[in-house]
Short mmCIF file of C-alpha atoms and ligand atoms in Angstrom, two decimals:
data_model
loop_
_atom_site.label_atom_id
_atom_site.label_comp_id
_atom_site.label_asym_id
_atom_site.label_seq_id
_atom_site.Cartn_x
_atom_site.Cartn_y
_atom_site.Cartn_z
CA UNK A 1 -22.30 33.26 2.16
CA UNK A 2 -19.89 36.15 2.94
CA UNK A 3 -20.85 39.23 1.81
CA UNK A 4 -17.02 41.07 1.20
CA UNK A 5 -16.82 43.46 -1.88
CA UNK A 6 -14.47 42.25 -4.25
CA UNK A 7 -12.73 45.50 -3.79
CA UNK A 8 -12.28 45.25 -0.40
CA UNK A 9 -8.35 44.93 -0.69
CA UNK A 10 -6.13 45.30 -3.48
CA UNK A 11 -4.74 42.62 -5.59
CA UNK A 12 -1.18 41.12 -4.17
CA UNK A 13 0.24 42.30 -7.48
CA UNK A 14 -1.26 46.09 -7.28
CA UNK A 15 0.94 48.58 -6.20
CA UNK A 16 -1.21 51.85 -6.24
CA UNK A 17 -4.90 51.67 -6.93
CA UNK A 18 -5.32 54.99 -9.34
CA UNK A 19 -9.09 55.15 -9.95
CA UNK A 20 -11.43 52.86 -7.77
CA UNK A 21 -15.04 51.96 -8.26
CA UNK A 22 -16.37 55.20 -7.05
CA UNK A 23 -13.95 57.01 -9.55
CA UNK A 24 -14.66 54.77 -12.30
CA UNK A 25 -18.53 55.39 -11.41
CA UNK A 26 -18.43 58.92 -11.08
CA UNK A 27 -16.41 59.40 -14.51
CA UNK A 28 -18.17 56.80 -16.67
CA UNK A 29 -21.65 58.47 -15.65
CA UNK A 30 -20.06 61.86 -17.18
CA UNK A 31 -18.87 60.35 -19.98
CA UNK A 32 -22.54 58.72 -20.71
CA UNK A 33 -24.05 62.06 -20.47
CA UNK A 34 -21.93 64.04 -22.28
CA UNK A 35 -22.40 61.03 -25.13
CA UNK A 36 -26.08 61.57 -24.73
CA UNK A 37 -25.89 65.13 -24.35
CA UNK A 38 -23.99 64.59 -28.23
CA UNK A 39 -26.01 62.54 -29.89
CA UNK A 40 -29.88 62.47 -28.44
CA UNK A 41 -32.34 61.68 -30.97
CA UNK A 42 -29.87 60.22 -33.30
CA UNK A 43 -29.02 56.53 -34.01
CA UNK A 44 -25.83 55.89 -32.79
CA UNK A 45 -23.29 52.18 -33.31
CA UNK A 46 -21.16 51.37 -30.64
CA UNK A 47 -18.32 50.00 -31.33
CA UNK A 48 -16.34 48.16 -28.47
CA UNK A 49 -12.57 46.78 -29.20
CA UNK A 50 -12.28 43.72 -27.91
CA UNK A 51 -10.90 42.29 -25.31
CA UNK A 52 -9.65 45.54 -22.93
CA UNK A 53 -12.95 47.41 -23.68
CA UNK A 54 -15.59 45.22 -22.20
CA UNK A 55 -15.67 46.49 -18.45
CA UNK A 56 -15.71 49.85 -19.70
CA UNK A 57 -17.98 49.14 -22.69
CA UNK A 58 -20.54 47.60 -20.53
CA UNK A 59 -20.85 50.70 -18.19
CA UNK A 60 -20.34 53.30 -20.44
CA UNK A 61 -23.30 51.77 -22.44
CA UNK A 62 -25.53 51.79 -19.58
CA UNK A 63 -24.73 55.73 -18.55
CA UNK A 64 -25.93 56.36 -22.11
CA UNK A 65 -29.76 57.59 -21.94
CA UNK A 66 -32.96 56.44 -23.81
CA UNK A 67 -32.70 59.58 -26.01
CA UNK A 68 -29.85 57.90 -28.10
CA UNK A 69 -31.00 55.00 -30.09
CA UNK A 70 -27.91 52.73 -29.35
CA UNK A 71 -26.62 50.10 -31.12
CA UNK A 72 -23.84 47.72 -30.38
CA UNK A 73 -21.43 46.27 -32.07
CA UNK A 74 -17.61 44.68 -31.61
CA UNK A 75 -14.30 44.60 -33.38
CA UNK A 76 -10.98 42.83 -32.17
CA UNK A 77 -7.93 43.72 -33.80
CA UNK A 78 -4.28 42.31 -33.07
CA UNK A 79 -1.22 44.40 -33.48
CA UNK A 80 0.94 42.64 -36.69
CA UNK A 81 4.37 41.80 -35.19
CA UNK A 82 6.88 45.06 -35.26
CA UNK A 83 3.57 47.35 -35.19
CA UNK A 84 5.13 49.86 -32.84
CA UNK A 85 7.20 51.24 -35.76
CA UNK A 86 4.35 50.08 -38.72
CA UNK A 87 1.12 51.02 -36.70
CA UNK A 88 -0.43 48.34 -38.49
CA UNK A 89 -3.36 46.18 -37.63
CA UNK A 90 -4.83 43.62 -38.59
CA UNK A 91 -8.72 43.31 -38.19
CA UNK A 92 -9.22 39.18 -35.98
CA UNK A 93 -13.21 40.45 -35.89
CA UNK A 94 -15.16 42.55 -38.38
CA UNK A 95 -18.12 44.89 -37.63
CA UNK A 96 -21.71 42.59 -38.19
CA UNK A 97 -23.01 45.77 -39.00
CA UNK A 98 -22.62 47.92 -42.20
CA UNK A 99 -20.87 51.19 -40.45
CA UNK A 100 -21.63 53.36 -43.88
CA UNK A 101 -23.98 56.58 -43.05
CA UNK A 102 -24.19 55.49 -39.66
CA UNK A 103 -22.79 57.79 -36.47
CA UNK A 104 -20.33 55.29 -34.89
CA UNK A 105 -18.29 55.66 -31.33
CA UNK A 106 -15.30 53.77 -31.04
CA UNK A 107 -14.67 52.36 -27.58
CA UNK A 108 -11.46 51.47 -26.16
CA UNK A 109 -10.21 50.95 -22.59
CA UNK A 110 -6.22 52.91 -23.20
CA UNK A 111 -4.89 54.50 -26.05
CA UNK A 112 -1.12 54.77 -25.97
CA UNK A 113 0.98 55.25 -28.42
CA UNK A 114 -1.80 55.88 -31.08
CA UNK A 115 -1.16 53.69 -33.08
CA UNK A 116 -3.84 50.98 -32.99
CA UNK A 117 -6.48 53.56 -32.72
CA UNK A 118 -5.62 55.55 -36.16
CA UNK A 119 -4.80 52.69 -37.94
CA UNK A 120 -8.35 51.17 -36.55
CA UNK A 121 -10.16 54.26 -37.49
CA UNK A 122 -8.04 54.96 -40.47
CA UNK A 123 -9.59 51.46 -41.48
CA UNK A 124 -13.19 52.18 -40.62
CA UNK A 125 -13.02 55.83 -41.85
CA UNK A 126 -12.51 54.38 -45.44
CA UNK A 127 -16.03 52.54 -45.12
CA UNK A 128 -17.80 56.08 -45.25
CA UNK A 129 -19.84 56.25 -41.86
CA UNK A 130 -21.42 59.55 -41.43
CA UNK A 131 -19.39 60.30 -38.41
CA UNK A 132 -16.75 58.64 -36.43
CA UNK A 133 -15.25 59.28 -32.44
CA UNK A 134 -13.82 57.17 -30.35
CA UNK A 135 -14.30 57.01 -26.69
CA UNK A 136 -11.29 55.84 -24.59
CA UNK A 137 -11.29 54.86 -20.48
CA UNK A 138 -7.49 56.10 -20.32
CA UNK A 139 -5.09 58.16 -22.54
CA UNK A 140 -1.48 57.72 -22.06
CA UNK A 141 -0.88 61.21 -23.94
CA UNK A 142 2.60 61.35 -23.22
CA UNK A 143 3.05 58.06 -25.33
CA UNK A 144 1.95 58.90 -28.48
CA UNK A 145 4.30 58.02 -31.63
CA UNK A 146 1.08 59.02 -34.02
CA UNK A 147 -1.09 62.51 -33.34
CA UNK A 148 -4.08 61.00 -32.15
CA UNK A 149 -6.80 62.56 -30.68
CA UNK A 150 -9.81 61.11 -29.12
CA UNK A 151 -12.70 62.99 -28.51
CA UNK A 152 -13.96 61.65 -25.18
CA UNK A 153 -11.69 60.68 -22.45
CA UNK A 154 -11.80 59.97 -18.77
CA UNK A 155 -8.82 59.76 -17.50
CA UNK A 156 -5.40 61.13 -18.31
CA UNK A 157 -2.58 58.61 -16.82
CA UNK A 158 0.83 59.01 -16.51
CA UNK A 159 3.58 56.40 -18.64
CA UNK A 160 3.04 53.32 -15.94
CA UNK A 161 1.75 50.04 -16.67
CA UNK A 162 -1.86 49.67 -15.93
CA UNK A 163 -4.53 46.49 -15.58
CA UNK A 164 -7.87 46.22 -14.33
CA UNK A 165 -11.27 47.67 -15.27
CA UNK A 166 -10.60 45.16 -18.54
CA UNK A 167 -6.86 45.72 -18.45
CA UNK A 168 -4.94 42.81 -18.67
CA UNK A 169 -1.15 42.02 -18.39
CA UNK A 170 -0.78 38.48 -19.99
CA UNK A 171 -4.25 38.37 -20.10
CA UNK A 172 -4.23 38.85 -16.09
CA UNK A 173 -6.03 41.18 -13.77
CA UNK A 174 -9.06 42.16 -16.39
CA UNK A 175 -11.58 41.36 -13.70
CA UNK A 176 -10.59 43.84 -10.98
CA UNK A 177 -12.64 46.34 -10.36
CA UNK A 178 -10.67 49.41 -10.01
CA UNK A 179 -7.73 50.45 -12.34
CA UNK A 180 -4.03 50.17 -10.73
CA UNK A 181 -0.79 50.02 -11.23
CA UNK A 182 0.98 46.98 -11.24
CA UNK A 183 4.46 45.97 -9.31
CA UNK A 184 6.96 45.50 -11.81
CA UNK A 185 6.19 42.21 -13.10
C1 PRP B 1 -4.54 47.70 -25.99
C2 PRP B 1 -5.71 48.66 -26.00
C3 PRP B 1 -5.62 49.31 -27.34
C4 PRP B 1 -4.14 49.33 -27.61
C5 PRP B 1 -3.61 50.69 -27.31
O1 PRP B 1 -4.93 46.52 -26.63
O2 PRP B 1 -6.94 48.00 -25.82
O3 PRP B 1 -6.29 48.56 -28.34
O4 PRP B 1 -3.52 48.38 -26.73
O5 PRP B 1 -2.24 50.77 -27.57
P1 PRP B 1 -1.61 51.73 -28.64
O6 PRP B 1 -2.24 53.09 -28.48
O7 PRP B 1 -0.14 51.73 -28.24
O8 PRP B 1 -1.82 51.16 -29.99
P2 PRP B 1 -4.15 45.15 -26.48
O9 PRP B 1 -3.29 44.95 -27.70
O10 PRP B 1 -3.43 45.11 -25.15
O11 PRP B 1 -5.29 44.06 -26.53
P3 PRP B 1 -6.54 43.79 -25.55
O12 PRP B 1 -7.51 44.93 -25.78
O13 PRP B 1 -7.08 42.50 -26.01
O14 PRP B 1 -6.03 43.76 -24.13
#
């Protein structure tokens, strides 16, 4: 059986590899310790948004350390049509957990123009838990039609359109390793 890393050349359709595996690695691990760092000795719910967030979800959980009681939970939420200018969401799959009094970390693989992730937390923030961040892979902060702020980030990317690492364009390209740009489709 050959023995190539999936990585070992770029995707046909990439036209600039930004952060490869090592990157990803190196920043994800930071991110997990600063999170543990945060919240050791406390309960924490982890809350991935579904679909973009599961590479990043699945790593970033695993960089988190045995001091933080971690639990883990999912949401999917779908943009209503004309939600650029309404920012308004509408929730495809609910929390199975009760967020109230809990310390919940949202965790989302871009946020862009803002608006999915206040209306999202908007949304969750009126459920009362006892403290509420959100986590993202990539902020396009140039983007941003809402003031949105999250509180852990690892990379800051410039306006181009990204897939991999659980990025997908038309559902494409989630399973690449790295994160990259793609040719203009
Ligand atoms: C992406 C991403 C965020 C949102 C960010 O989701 O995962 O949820 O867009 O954009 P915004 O800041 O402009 O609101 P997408 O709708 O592509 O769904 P997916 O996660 O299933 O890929």
């Amino acid at each position: 059986m050959s023995s190539a890393p999936a990585s070992a050349s770029p995707h046909p359709d990439v036209k600039k590899v930004l952060f490869d595996e090592d990157a990803l690695r190196a920043r994800v691990r930071e991110l997990g310790a600063c999170i543990t760092r945060d919240y050791a000795g406390r309960r924490l719910m982890v809350v991935g948004v579904l679909k973009g967030s599961l590479i990043f979800m699945a790593d970033l959980l695993r960089a988190i350390g045995p001091e933080v009681d971690v639990h883990v939970d999912f949401v999917a939420v779908s943009s209503y049509a004309g939600s650029a200018s309404t920012g308004t969401i509408r929730v495809l799959l609910d929390l199975r957990e009760n967020p109230e009094g809990r310390d919940v970390l949202v965790v989302e693989d871009i946020v862009d123009t803002g608006l999915t992730l206040s209306s999202l937390t908007e949304t969750l923030r009126a459920r009362r838990p006892a403290s509420l961040e959100v986590c993202t892979l990539l902020d396009k902060v140039s983007c941003r039609k809402t003031p949105f702020q999250p509180k852990y980030k690892g990379f800051e990317i410039p306006d181009e359109f990204v897939v991999g690492f659980g990025l997908d364009y038309d559902e494409r390209y989630r399973q690449l390793p790295y994160v990259a740009i793609l040719r203009t489709p």
